[in-house]
PDB file of C-alpha atoms and ligand atoms in Angstrom:
ATOM      1  CA  MET M   1     -17.384  58.815 -16.153  1.00 32.00           C
ATOM      2  CA  ILE M   2     -14.739  57.508 -19.261  1.00 32.00           C
ATOM      3  CA  SER M   3     -13.829  53.756 -19.075  1.00 36.00           C
ATOM      4  CA  ASP M   4     -11.144  52.832 -20.954  1.00 34.00           C
ATOM      5  CA  ASN M   5     -12.097  51.222 -23.959  1.00 36.00           C
ATOM      6  CA  GLN M   6     -14.352  54.807 -24.572  1.00 36.00           C
ATOM      7  CA  LEU M   7     -13.324  57.708 -26.825  1.00 35.00           C
ATOM      8  CA  PRO M   8     -13.713  60.430 -24.797  1.00 36.00           C
ATOM      9  CA  LEU M   9     -15.715  63.189 -26.684  1.00 37.00           C
ATOM     10  CA  PHE M  10     -13.961  66.816 -26.368  1.00 37.00           C
ATOM     11  CA  ASP M  11     -15.636  68.320 -23.346  1.00 38.00           C
ATOM     12  CA  GLN M  12     -14.871  64.933 -21.240  1.00 38.00           C
ATOM     13  CA  LEU M  13     -11.050  65.233 -22.326  1.00 38.00           C
ATOM     14  CA  PRO M  14      -8.697  66.282 -19.786  1.00 40.00           C
ATOM     15  CA  GLU M  15      -7.798  69.812 -19.741  1.00 45.00           C
ATOM     16  CA  ALA M  16      -4.439  70.598 -21.165  1.00 49.00           C
ATOM     17  CA  PRO M  17      -1.784  70.296 -18.450  1.00 47.00           C
ATOM     18  CA  ARG M  18      -1.700  72.942 -15.847  1.00 43.00           C
ATOM     19  CA  PHE M  19       2.220  74.355 -15.638  1.00 43.00           C
ATOM     20  CA  ASP M  20       1.719  74.962 -12.063  1.00 39.00           C
ATOM     21  CA  LEU M  21       1.379  71.490 -11.154  1.00 38.00           C
ATOM     22  CA  PRO M  22       4.573  69.300 -11.273  1.00 40.00           C
ATOM     23  CA  LEU M  23       5.124  68.038 -14.503  1.00 44.00           C
ATOM     24  CA  ARG M  24       5.474  64.732 -13.021  1.00 43.00           C
ATOM     25  CA  ARG M  25       1.543  64.585 -12.312  1.00 45.00           C
ATOM     26  CA  LEU M  26       0.637  64.307 -15.988  1.00 52.00           C
ATOM     27  CA  LYS M  27      -1.265  61.013 -16.691  1.00 57.00           C
ATOM     28  CA  TYR M  28      -0.324  60.631 -20.085  1.00 52.00           C
ATOM     29  CA  PRO M  29       2.616  62.641 -21.152  1.00 64.00           C
ATOM     30  CA  VAL M  30       4.375  61.990 -25.053  1.00 86.00           C
ATOM     31  CA  TRP M  31       8.057  61.367 -24.260  1.00 88.00           C
ATOM     32  CA  THR M  32      11.067  62.193 -27.452  1.00 89.00           C
ATOM     33  CA  GLU M  33      10.564  58.819 -29.059  1.00 89.00           C
ATOM     34  CA  ASN M  34       6.652  59.923 -30.042  1.00 93.00           C
ATOM     35  CA  LYS M  35       7.102  63.364 -30.749  1.00 95.00           C
ATOM     36  CA  ALA M  36       6.887  62.559 -34.741  1.00 97.00           C
ATOM     37  CA  ARG M  37       3.522  60.690 -33.271  1.00 96.00           C
ATOM     38  CA  LEU M  38       2.036  63.393 -31.705  1.00 97.00           C
ATOM     39  CA  ILE M  39       2.444  65.274 -35.090  1.00 98.00           C
ATOM     40  CA  GLU M  40       0.921  62.684 -36.953  1.00 97.00           C
ATOM     41  CA  ARG M  41      -1.770  62.167 -34.815  1.00 97.00           C
ATOM     42  CA  TYR M  42      -2.829  65.858 -34.382  1.00 98.00           C
ATOM     43  CA  LEU M  43      -2.660  65.986 -38.510  1.00 98.00           C
ATOM     44  CA  TYR M  44      -4.844  63.038 -38.641  1.00 97.00           C
ATOM     45  CA  TYR M  45      -7.202  64.877 -37.015  1.00 96.00           C
ATOM     46  CA  PHE M  46      -6.580  68.333 -38.579  1.00 96.00           C
ATOM     47  CA  VAL M  47      -7.331  66.624 -42.152  1.00 96.00           C
ATOM     48  CA  LEU M  48      -9.936  64.776 -40.735  1.00 95.00           C
ATOM     49  CA  VAL M  49     -12.188  68.559 -40.229  1.00 94.00           C
ATOM     50  CA  THR M  50     -10.252  70.395 -42.807  1.00 94.00           C
ATOM     51  CA  LYS M  51     -10.212  67.746 -45.567  1.00 93.00           C
ATOM     52  CA  HIS M  52      -7.518  69.903 -47.412  1.00 94.00           C
ATOM     53  CA  GLY M  53      -4.512  71.946 -46.064  1.00 96.00           C
ATOM     54  CA  THR M  54      -0.626  72.419 -46.581  1.00 97.00           C
ATOM     55  CA  TYR M  55       2.322  71.156 -44.821  1.00 98.00           C
ATOM     56  CA  ILE M  56       5.384  72.953 -44.268  1.00 98.00           C
ATOM     57  CA  ASP M  57       8.271  71.430 -42.378  1.00 98.00           C
ATOM     58  CA  GLY M  58      11.263  74.180 -41.895  1.00 98.00           C
ATOM     59  CA  PHE M  59      13.509  71.718 -40.698  1.00 98.00           C
ATOM     60  CA  ALA M  60      12.707  68.555 -42.330  1.00 98.00           C
ATOM     61  CA  GLY M  61      15.612  66.005 -42.212  1.00 98.00           C
ATOM     62  CA  PRO M  62      15.483  62.984 -39.872  1.00 98.00           C
ATOM     63  CA  GLN M  63      16.781  63.581 -36.276  1.00 96.00           C
ATOM     64  CA  GLU M  64      17.514  60.034 -36.422  1.00 95.00           C
ATOM     65  CA  ALA M  65      18.056  58.484 -40.110  1.00 96.00           C
ATOM     66  CA  GLU M  66      17.864  54.952 -39.229  1.00 95.00           C
ATOM     67  CA  LYS M  67      15.049  55.628 -36.936  1.00 95.00           C
ATOM     68  CA  PRO M  68      12.752  56.431 -39.656  1.00 95.00           C
ATOM     69  CA  ASP M  69       9.466  55.676 -37.426  1.00 94.00           C
ATOM     70  CA  MET M  70      10.735  58.821 -35.409  1.00 95.00           C
ATOM     71  CA  TRP M  71      10.559  61.077 -38.500  1.00 97.00           C
ATOM     72  CA  SER M  72       7.953  63.322 -38.681  1.00 98.00           C
ATOM     73  CA  ALA M  73       7.963  64.620 -42.094  1.00 98.00           C
ATOM     74  CA  LYS M  74       7.442  60.546 -43.081  1.00 98.00           C
ATOM     75  CA  LEU M  75       4.807  59.849 -40.577  1.00 97.00           C
ATOM     76  CA  VAL M  76       2.858  63.037 -41.635  1.00 98.00           C
ATOM     77  CA  LEU M  77       3.158  62.068 -45.894  1.00 97.00           C
ATOM     78  CA  GLU M  78       2.509  58.531 -45.118  1.00 96.00           C
ATOM     79  CA  SER M  79      -0.826  59.254 -43.109  1.00 96.00           C
ATOM     80  CA  GLU M  80      -4.036  58.062 -44.378  1.00 94.00           C
ATOM     81  CA  PRO M  81      -6.408  59.853 -45.458  1.00 94.00           C
ATOM     82  CA  ARG M  82      -3.864  61.967 -47.906  1.00 94.00           C
ATOM     83  CA  TRP M  83      -5.821  64.832 -48.021  1.00 94.00           C
ATOM     84  CA  LEU M  84      -3.130  67.566 -47.545  1.00 96.00           C
ATOM     85  CA  LYS M  85      -2.438  68.559 -50.646  1.00 95.00           C
ATOM     86  CA  HIS M  86       0.600  70.871 -50.319  1.00 96.00           C
ATOM     87  CA  PHE M  87       3.633  69.691 -48.924  1.00 98.00           C
ATOM     88  CA  PHE M  88       6.744  72.110 -48.348  1.00 98.00           C
ATOM     89  CA  LEU M  89       9.636  70.157 -47.065  1.00 98.00           C
ATOM     90  CA  PHE M  90      12.885  72.552 -46.595  1.00 98.00           C
ATOM     91  CA  GLU M  91      16.199  70.969 -45.496  1.00 98.00           C
ATOM     92  CA  LYS M  92      19.577  72.713 -45.995  1.00 98.00           C
ATOM     93  CA  ASP M  93      22.368  69.828 -45.051  1.00 98.00           C
ATOM     94  CA  PRO M  94      22.896  67.890 -48.238  1.00 98.00           C
ATOM     95  CA  LYS M  95      22.738  64.388 -46.481  1.00 98.00           C
ATOM     96  CA  GLN M  96      19.315  64.808 -45.050  1.00 98.00           C
ATOM     97  CA  ILE M  97      18.529  66.612 -48.618  1.00 98.00           C
ATOM     98  CA  ALA M  98      19.080  63.460 -50.079  1.00 98.00           C
ATOM     99  CA  ARG M  99      16.781  62.024 -47.591  1.00 98.00           C
ATOM    100  CA  VAL M 100      14.105  64.021 -47.883  1.00 98.00           C
ATOM    101  CA  GLN M 101      14.075  63.737 -51.479  1.00 98.00           C
ATOM    102  CA  GLN M 102      14.104  59.900 -51.205  1.00 98.00           C
ATOM    103  CA  LEU M 103      11.229  60.194 -48.876  1.00 98.00           C
ATOM    104  CA  ALA M 104       9.186  62.304 -51.626  1.00 97.00           C
ATOM    105  CA  ASP M 105      10.119  60.182 -54.509  1.00 97.00           C
ATOM    106  CA  SER M 106       9.047  57.384 -52.593  1.00 96.00           C
ATOM    107  CA  GLN M 107       5.205  58.891 -52.062  1.00 95.00           C
ATOM    108  CA  PRO M 108       2.584  57.227 -54.572  1.00 91.00           C
ATOM    109  CA  PRO M 109       2.490  59.762 -58.057  1.00 86.00           C
ATOM    110  CA  ARG M 110       0.288  62.525 -58.665  1.00 83.00           C
ATOM    111  CA  THR M 111      -2.676  61.237 -61.050  1.00 80.00           C
ATOM    112  CA  ARG M 112      -5.032  62.891 -62.857  1.00 74.00           C
ATOM    113  CA  LYS M 113      -8.193  61.793 -60.984  1.00 75.00           C
ATOM    114  CA  GLY M 114      -7.077  60.128 -57.748  1.00 75.00           C
ATOM    115  CA  ASN M 115      -3.480  61.706 -56.268  1.00 78.00           C
ATOM    116  CA  LYS M 116      -3.420  65.665 -55.828  1.00 81.00           C
ATOM    117  CA  ARG M 117      -0.568  65.980 -53.819  1.00 91.00           C
ATOM    118  CA  ASN M 118       2.436  68.278 -54.249  1.00 94.00           C
ATOM    119  CA  ILE M 119       5.566  67.595 -52.513  1.00 97.00           C
ATOM    120  CA  HIS M 120       8.233  70.397 -52.994  1.00 97.00           C
ATOM    121  CA  VAL M 121      11.816  69.914 -51.452  1.00 98.00           C
ATOM    122  CA  ILE M 122      13.610  72.951 -51.344  1.00 98.00           C
ATOM    123  CA  ALA M 123      17.198  72.812 -50.448  1.00 98.00           C
ATOM    124  CA  GLY M 124      18.498  75.586 -48.268  1.00 98.00           C
ATOM    125  CA  ASP M 125      18.162  77.962 -45.498  1.00 98.00           C
ATOM    126  CA  PHE M 126      14.980  77.981 -44.188  1.00 98.00           C
ATOM    127  CA  ASN M 127      14.978  81.543 -42.742  1.00 98.00           C
ATOM    128  CA  GLU M 128      15.823  82.664 -46.119  1.00 98.00           C
ATOM    129  CA  SER M 129      13.741  80.264 -48.417  1.00 98.00           C
ATOM    130  CA  VAL M 130      10.370  80.682 -46.327  1.00 98.00           C
ATOM    131  CA  HIS M 131      10.333  84.581 -47.633  1.00 97.00           C
ATOM    132  CA  GLN M 132      10.459  83.392 -51.076  1.00 96.00           C
ATOM    133  CA  LEU M 133       7.611  80.362 -50.401  1.00 96.00           C
ATOM    134  CA  LEU M 134       5.535  83.056 -49.030  1.00 96.00           C
ATOM    135  CA  SER M 135       6.097  85.897 -51.406  1.00 94.00           C
ATOM    136  CA  ALA M 136       5.637  83.660 -54.640  1.00 93.00           C
ATOM    137  CA  GLY M 137       2.000  82.965 -52.816  1.00 88.00           C
ATOM    138  CA  ARG M 138       2.883  78.902 -53.834  1.00 88.00           C
ATOM    139  CA  PHE M 139      -0.504  77.892 -51.776  1.00 89.00           C
ATOM    140  CA  SER M 140      -3.746  79.926 -51.106  1.00 88.00           C
ATOM    141  CA  LYS M 141      -4.233  81.990 -48.237  1.00 90.00           C
ATOM    142  CA  LYS M 142      -7.681  80.444 -47.673  1.00 89.00           C
ATOM    143  CA  GLU M 143      -6.174  77.075 -47.346  1.00 92.00           C
ATOM    144  CA  ALA M 144      -5.573  75.446 -43.786  1.00 95.00           C
ATOM    145  CA  ALA M 145      -1.494  75.582 -43.370  1.00 97.00           C
ATOM    146  CA  PHE M 146       0.327  73.651 -40.318  1.00 98.00           C
ATOM    147  CA  CYS M 147       3.931  74.541 -39.885  1.00 98.00           C
ATOM    148  CA  LEU M 148       6.422  72.248 -38.026  1.00 98.00           C
ATOM    149  CA  LEU M 149       9.448  74.226 -36.481  1.00 98.00           C
ATOM    150  CA  ASP M 150      11.561  71.672 -35.597  1.00 98.00           C
ATOM    151  CA  GLN M 151      14.676  73.182 -35.155  1.00 98.00           C
ATOM    152  CA  ARG M 152      17.343  71.310 -32.900  1.00 97.00           C
ATOM    153  CA  THR M 153      17.871  74.570 -30.344  1.00 98.00           C
ATOM    154  CA  PHE M 154      18.609  78.013 -32.137  1.00 98.00           C
ATOM    155  CA  GLU M 155      18.508  77.363 -35.938  1.00 98.00           C
ATOM    156  CA  CYS M 156      14.768  79.188 -36.621  1.00 98.00           C
ATOM    157  CA  HIS M 157      14.992  82.937 -36.428  1.00 98.00           C
ATOM    158  CA  TRP M 158      12.321  84.647 -34.938  1.00 98.00           C
ATOM    159  CA  SER M 159      11.650  86.745 -38.308  1.00 98.00           C
ATOM    160  CA  THR M 160      10.698  83.262 -39.674  1.00 98.00           C
ATOM    161  CA  VAL M 161       8.462  83.077 -37.177  1.00 98.00           C
ATOM    162  CA  GLU M 162       6.844  86.396 -37.574  1.00 98.00           C
ATOM    163  CA  ALA M 163       6.902  86.036 -41.476  1.00 98.00           C
ATOM    164  CA  LEU M 164       4.837  82.684 -41.183  1.00 98.00           C
ATOM    165  CA  ALA M 165       2.319  84.468 -38.636  1.00 98.00           C
ATOM    166  CA  ARG M 166       1.791  87.426 -41.169  1.00 96.00           C
ATOM    167  CA  TYR M 167       1.478  85.605 -44.344  1.00 95.00           C
ATOM    168  CA  LYS M 168      -2.036  85.020 -44.053  1.00 89.00           C
ATOM    169  CA  THR M 169      -4.643  87.749 -44.012  1.00 82.00           C
ATOM    170  CA  GLU M 170      -7.636  85.782 -44.152  1.00 81.00           C
ATOM    171  CA  LYS M 171      -9.212  83.142 -42.024  1.00 83.00           C
ATOM    172  CA  TYR M 172      -6.526  81.780 -39.518  1.00 94.00           C
ATOM    173  CA  LYS M 173      -3.190  82.251 -39.611  1.00 97.00           C
ATOM    174  CA  ILE M 174      -0.517  79.527 -40.008  1.00 97.00           C
ATOM    175  CA  GLU M 175      -0.463  77.165 -37.153  1.00 98.00           C
ATOM    176  CA  LEU M 176       2.690  76.524 -35.605  1.00 98.00           C
ATOM    177  CA  PHE M 177       4.496  73.793 -33.541  1.00 98.00           C
ATOM    178  CA  TYR M 178       7.400  75.279 -32.633  1.00 98.00           C
ATOM    179  CA  PHE M 179      10.235  73.508 -30.809  1.00 98.00           C
ATOM    180  CA  LEU M 180      11.830  75.259 -27.946  1.00 98.00           C
ATOM    181  CA  SER M 181      14.498  73.129 -26.174  1.00 97.00           C
ATOM    182  CA  ASN M 182      14.677  72.551 -22.488  1.00 96.00           C
ATOM    183  CA  GLY M 183      17.023  69.503 -21.309  1.00 94.00           C
ATOM    184  CA  TRP M 184      20.131  71.103 -23.195  1.00 96.00           C
ATOM    185  CA  LEU M 185      19.313  74.976 -23.324  1.00 97.00           C
ATOM    186  CA  ASP M 186      21.196  76.112 -20.578  1.00 96.00           C
ATOM    187  CA  ARG M 187      24.461  74.657 -21.951  1.00 96.00           C
ATOM    188  CA  ALA M 188      23.472  75.689 -25.179  1.00 97.00           C
ATOM    189  CA  LEU M 189      23.113  79.223 -24.336  1.00 97.00           C
ATOM    190  CA  ALA M 190      26.377  79.182 -22.111  1.00 96.00           C
ATOM    191  CA  ALA M 191      28.090  77.610 -25.278  1.00 97.00           C
ATOM    192  CA  GLN M 192      27.024  79.903 -28.022  1.00 97.00           C
ATOM    193  CA  LYS M 193      29.448  82.552 -27.883  1.00 97.00           C
ATOM    194  CA  ASP M 194      28.411  84.227 -30.916  1.00 98.00           C
ATOM    195  CA  PHE M 195      25.510  86.302 -29.435  1.00 98.00           C
ATOM    196  CA  ALA M 196      24.065  87.188 -33.113  1.00 98.00           C
ATOM    197  CA  VAL M 197      23.144  83.626 -33.552  1.00 98.00           C
ATOM    198  CA  LEU M 198      21.057  84.228 -30.231  1.00 98.00           C
ATOM    199  CA  GLU M 199      19.262  87.533 -31.375  1.00 98.00           C
ATOM    200  CA  SER M 200      18.733  85.846 -34.891  1.00 98.00           C
ATOM    201  CA  TRP M 201      16.872  83.040 -32.908  1.00 98.00           C
ATOM    202  CA  TRP M 202      14.995  85.364 -29.882  1.00 98.00           C
ATOM    203  CA  GLY M 203      14.550  88.186 -32.437  1.00 98.00           C
ATOM    204  CA  ASP M 204      15.681  90.610 -29.694  1.00 97.00           C
ATOM    205  CA  PRO M 205      18.743  90.960 -26.969  1.00 97.00           C
ATOM    206  CA  ASP M 206      16.329  89.828 -24.417  1.00 97.00           C
ATOM    207  CA  TRP M 207      17.455  86.367 -24.756  1.00 97.00           C
ATOM    208  CA  CYS M 208      20.152  87.040 -22.063  1.00 96.00           C
ATOM    209  CA  ASN M 209      17.365  86.914 -19.281  1.00 96.00           C
ATOM    210  CA  LEU M 210      16.392  83.465 -20.506  1.00 96.00           C
ATOM    211  CA  ARG M 211      19.646  82.440 -18.894  1.00 93.00           C
ATOM    212  CA  SER M 212      18.722  82.999 -15.063  1.00 86.00           C
ATOM    213  CA  MET M 213      15.096  81.814 -15.920  1.00 93.00           C
ATOM    214  CA  PRO M 214      13.199  78.960 -14.559  1.00 93.00           C
ATOM    215  CA  HIS M 215      12.727  76.311 -17.375  1.00 91.00           C
ATOM    216  CA  LEU M 216       8.547  76.614 -17.472  1.00 92.00           C
ATOM    217  CA  ASP M 217       8.839  80.359 -17.405  1.00 95.00           C
ATOM    218  CA  ARG M 218      10.761  80.227 -20.840  1.00 97.00           C
ATOM    219  CA  ALA M 219       8.175  78.231 -22.375  1.00 97.00           C
ATOM    220  CA  LYS M 220       5.754  80.698 -20.616  1.00 96.00           C
ATOM    221  CA  TRP M 221       7.373  83.849 -22.179  1.00 97.00           C
ATOM    222  CA  LEU M 222       7.833  82.286 -25.826  1.00 97.00           C
ATOM    223  CA  SER M 223       4.175  81.505 -25.589  1.00 97.00           C
ATOM    224  CA  SER M 224       3.023  84.958 -24.504  1.00 96.00           C
ATOM    225  CA  ARG M 225       5.184  86.346 -27.511  1.00 98.00           C
ATOM    226  CA  LEU M 226       3.677  84.108 -29.871  1.00 98.00           C
ATOM    227  CA  ARG M 227      -0.037  85.839 -28.296  1.00 97.00           C
ATOM    228  CA  GLU M 228       1.139  89.446 -27.799  1.00 97.00           C
ATOM    229  CA  GLN M 229       3.785  90.217 -30.655  1.00 97.00           C
ATOM    230  CA  LEU M 230       2.514  87.415 -33.079  1.00 97.00           C
ATOM    231  CA  GLY M 231      -1.483  87.714 -32.397  1.00 96.00           C
ATOM    232  CA  TYR M 232      -1.870  83.713 -32.242  1.00 97.00           C
ATOM    233  CA  VAL M 233      -5.306  83.251 -29.659  1.00 96.00           C
ATOM    234  CA  PHE M 234      -4.623  79.999 -28.569  1.00 96.00           C
ATOM    235  CA  VAL M 235      -1.023  79.145 -27.965  1.00 97.00           C
ATOM    236  CA  THR M 236      -0.058  76.143 -25.540  1.00 96.00           C
ATOM    237  CA  PRO M 237       3.260  74.669 -24.652  1.00 96.00           C
ATOM    238  CA  TRP M 238       3.413  70.951 -24.404  1.00 95.00           C
ATOM    239  CA  PRO M 239       6.240  69.388 -22.378  1.00 93.00           C
ATOM    240  CA  ILE M 240       8.264  66.344 -23.992  1.00 94.00           C
ATOM    241  CA  PHE M 241       9.748  64.040 -21.636  1.00 92.00           C
ATOM    242  CA  GLU M 242      12.957  62.272 -22.101  1.00 91.00           C
ATOM    243  CA  ARG M 243      11.835  58.613 -21.785  1.00 88.00           C
ATOM    244  CA  LYS M 244       8.675  56.798 -20.722  1.00 85.00           C
ATOM    245  CA  GLY M 245       8.198  57.278 -16.534  1.00 81.00           C
ATOM    246  CA  SER M 246      10.496  60.129 -16.587  1.00 85.00           C
ATOM    247  CA  SER M 247       9.703  63.750 -15.180  1.00 85.00           C
ATOM    248  CA  ARG M 248      12.712  65.270 -17.076  1.00 90.00           C
ATOM    249  CA  VAL M 249      11.424  67.585 -19.810  1.00 92.00           C
ATOM    250  CA  MET M 250      13.554  67.628 -22.673  1.00 94.00           C
ATOM    251  CA  TYR M 251      11.632  70.491 -24.837  1.00 95.00           C
ATOM    252  CA  TYR M 252       8.256  71.880 -25.062  1.00 96.00           C
ATOM    253  CA  MET M 253       6.193  71.932 -28.443  1.00 97.00           C
ATOM    254  CA  ILE M 254       4.588  75.210 -28.315  1.00 97.00           C
ATOM    255  CA  HIS M 255       1.476  74.820 -30.475  1.00 98.00           C
ATOM    256  CA  ALA M 256       0.250  78.722 -31.834  1.00 98.00           C
ATOM    257  CA  THR M 257      -3.270  78.462 -33.499  1.00 97.00           C
ATOM    258  CA  ASP M 258      -6.324  80.888 -33.898  1.00 96.00           C
ATOM    259  CA  HIS M 259      -8.998  78.253 -34.628  1.00 95.00           C
ATOM    260  CA  PRO M 260     -10.782  77.436 -31.591  1.00 93.00           C
ATOM    261  CA  GLU M 261     -11.138  73.742 -32.236  1.00 93.00           C
ATOM    262  CA  ALA M 262      -7.581  73.142 -32.670  1.00 96.00           C
ATOM    263  CA  PRO M 263      -6.505  73.482 -29.314  1.00 95.00           C
ATOM    264  CA  LYS M 264      -8.756  70.364 -28.584  1.00 93.00           C
ATOM    265  CA  LEU M 265      -7.535  68.495 -31.314  1.00 95.00           C
ATOM    266  CA  MET M 266      -4.025  68.964 -29.807  1.00 95.00           C
ATOM    267  CA  ASN M 267      -5.054  67.686 -26.308  1.00 93.00           C
ATOM    268  CA  ARG M 268      -6.722  64.786 -28.071  1.00 93.00           C
ATOM    269  CA  ALA M 269      -3.415  63.749 -29.669  1.00 94.00           C
ATOM    270  CA  TYR M 270      -1.516  64.753 -26.895  1.00 93.00           C
ATOM    271  CA  PHE M 271      -3.137  62.266 -24.846  1.00 90.00           C
ATOM    272  CA  LYS M 272      -3.724  59.905 -27.200  1.00 90.00           C
ATOM    273  CA  ALA M 273      -0.417  59.308 -29.743  1.00 90.00           C
ATOM    274  CA  VAL M 274       1.162  56.470 -28.277  1.00 85.00           C
ATOM    275  CA  GLU M 275      -2.961  54.557 -28.643  1.00 88.00           C
ATOM    276  CA  PRO M 276      -3.918  53.107 -31.775  1.00 89.00           C
ATOM    277  CA  LYS M 277      -5.570  55.771 -34.120  1.00 92.00           C
ATOM    278  CA  GLU M 278      -9.170  55.666 -33.755  1.00 91.00           C
ATOM    279  CA  PRO M 279     -11.086  55.192 -36.934  1.00 92.00           C
ATOM    280  CA  ALA M 280     -12.494  58.634 -39.071  1.00 92.00           C
ATOM    281  CA  GLU M 281     -15.764  57.657 -38.181  1.00 91.00           C
ATOM    282  CA  GLN M 282     -15.576  57.467 -34.545  1.00 90.00           C
ATOM    283  CA  PHE M 283     -13.449  60.672 -34.648  1.00 89.00           C
ATOM    284  CA  ARG M 284     -16.441  62.296 -36.723  1.00 87.00           C
ATOM    285  CA  LEU M 285     -18.769  61.574 -34.322  1.00 86.00           C
ATOM    286  CA  ASP M 286     -17.058  62.683 -31.362  1.00 84.00           C
ATOM    287  CA  PHE M 287     -16.181  65.912 -33.014  1.00 80.00           C
ATOM    288  CA  SER M 288     -20.015  66.578 -34.272  1.00 79.00           C
ATOM    289  CA  ARG M 289     -21.427  65.640 -30.900  1.00 77.00           C
ATOM    290  CA  ALA M 290     -18.849  68.033 -29.030  1.00 72.00           C
ATOM    291  CA  LYS M 291     -20.184  70.768 -31.122  1.00 69.00           C
ATOM    292  CA  GLU M 292     -23.661  70.199 -30.583  1.00 64.00           C
ATOM    293  CA  PRO M 293     -24.958  73.162 -28.446  1.00 58.00           C
ATOM    294  CA  ALA M 294     -25.860  72.017 -25.014  1.00 50.00           C
ATOM    295  CA  ALA M 295     -29.647  71.159 -24.604  1.00 45.00           C
TER     296      ALA M 295
HETATM  297  C1  SAM A 301      16.158  68.335 -35.096  1.00 81.15           C
HETATM  298  S1  SAM A 301      16.416  67.713 -37.358  1.00 81.15           S
HETATM  299  C2  SAM A 301      14.605  67.598 -37.839  1.00 81.15           C
HETATM  300  C3  SAM A 301      13.917  66.694 -37.473  1.00 81.15           C
HETATM  301  C4  SAM A 301      12.970  66.485 -37.710  1.00 81.15           C
HETATM  302  N1  SAM A 301      11.538  67.370 -37.909  1.00 81.15           N
HETATM  303  C5  SAM A 301      12.414  64.969 -37.708  1.00 81.15           C
HETATM  304  O1  SAM A 301      10.921  64.478 -37.652  1.00 81.15           O
HETATM  305  O2  SAM A 301      13.000  63.641 -36.898  1.00 81.15           O
HETATM  306  C6  SAM A 301      16.691  69.868 -38.157  1.00 81.15           C
HETATM  307  C7  SAM A 301      17.107  69.273 -39.632  1.00 81.15           C
HETATM  308  O3  SAM A 301      17.093  70.646 -39.757  1.00 81.15           O
HETATM  309  C8  SAM A 301      18.303  71.064 -40.891  1.00 81.15           C
HETATM  310  N2  SAM A 301      18.522  72.444 -40.383  1.00 81.15           N
HETATM  311  C9  SAM A 301      19.282  72.978 -39.564  1.00 81.15           C
HETATM  312  N3  SAM A 301      19.261  74.242 -39.865  1.00 81.15           N
HETATM  313  C10 SAM A 301      18.659  74.559 -40.905  1.00 81.15           C
HETATM  314  C11 SAM A 301      18.118  75.584 -41.661  1.00 81.15           C
HETATM  315  N4  SAM A 301      18.820  76.648 -41.276  1.00 81.15           N
HETATM  316  N5  SAM A 301      17.564  75.483 -42.984  1.00 81.15           N
HETATM  317  C12 SAM A 301      16.721  74.417 -43.126  1.00 81.15           C
HETATM  318  N6  SAM A 301      17.404  73.270 -42.549  1.00 81.15           N
HETATM  319  C13 SAM A 301      18.069  73.428 -41.061  1.00 81.15           C
HETATM  320  C14 SAM A 301      19.089  69.970 -39.766  1.00 81.15           C
HETATM  321  O4  SAM A 301      19.911  69.724 -40.854  1.00 81.15           O
HETATM  322  C15 SAM A 301      18.510  68.966 -39.372  1.00 81.15           C
HETATM  323  O5  SAM A 301      18.131  67.614 -40.577  1.00 81.15           O
END
């Protein structure tokens, strides 16, 4: 049994949500306001394990400029320990670029002995710039890398997702955290008259099947494409609810990774996103215990 004030070990953590159950049965769901905290918490665990890494944010500007505590790039940049080494923050809207640049400028300066971080703000369309980033080899293929694809609805092209998935040929692929809208997807699909936009987003003309599909099946379908077409070993759609207590799923954050520990870390982050961060020592203890072979 797990008491409320005790941190569960990985093998005692609740299972990832079963999507064949009504989602309102989930005990500790994350709602929209806490999405950035989920991302921050996951990367906190990620960096405690990897001790280094690259963070790519394809759509980095704040969703709500007046609510900086809900801004993923800000929470991740300011999270301690500052062991993620390379940041690539992409943004195409001029006002948003200024905000992202201001955030980057407000970070502690690089120093020879201490802070070795690089923060790159890249202005322009991520769907184009991503190819330059990858072909220029600006971070090592051996390095652990996480990419947030936090689009509004149809902005992230499938070819971009493919390029990210194919970049690393050593160790694990770049981890993805892909935003799939749900609450407004029917309306958005009906309103979008330029089918080329939908085809670039989905990657083929099959997007039209989404119109008649039950909501959860869309998330499952995209997850299976990430597994089958791009080769990710573990893919899990995490529902993000409208608000506390609501059973309305506004969107899914789909986590795609090859690392066997990563889904457990995301599971832990999802259920703990709104709680105070546990100290690194506590996390390490849990992590090493969870890896011990059963006696
Ligand atoms: C939903 S917001 C991102 C929210 C943000 N991740 C947060 O935590 O608040 C999407 C951002 O992507 C930007 N954007 C839209 N299309 C883009 C593209 N093709 N390339 C780069 N940025 C884009 C928008 O200007 C906006 O700032």
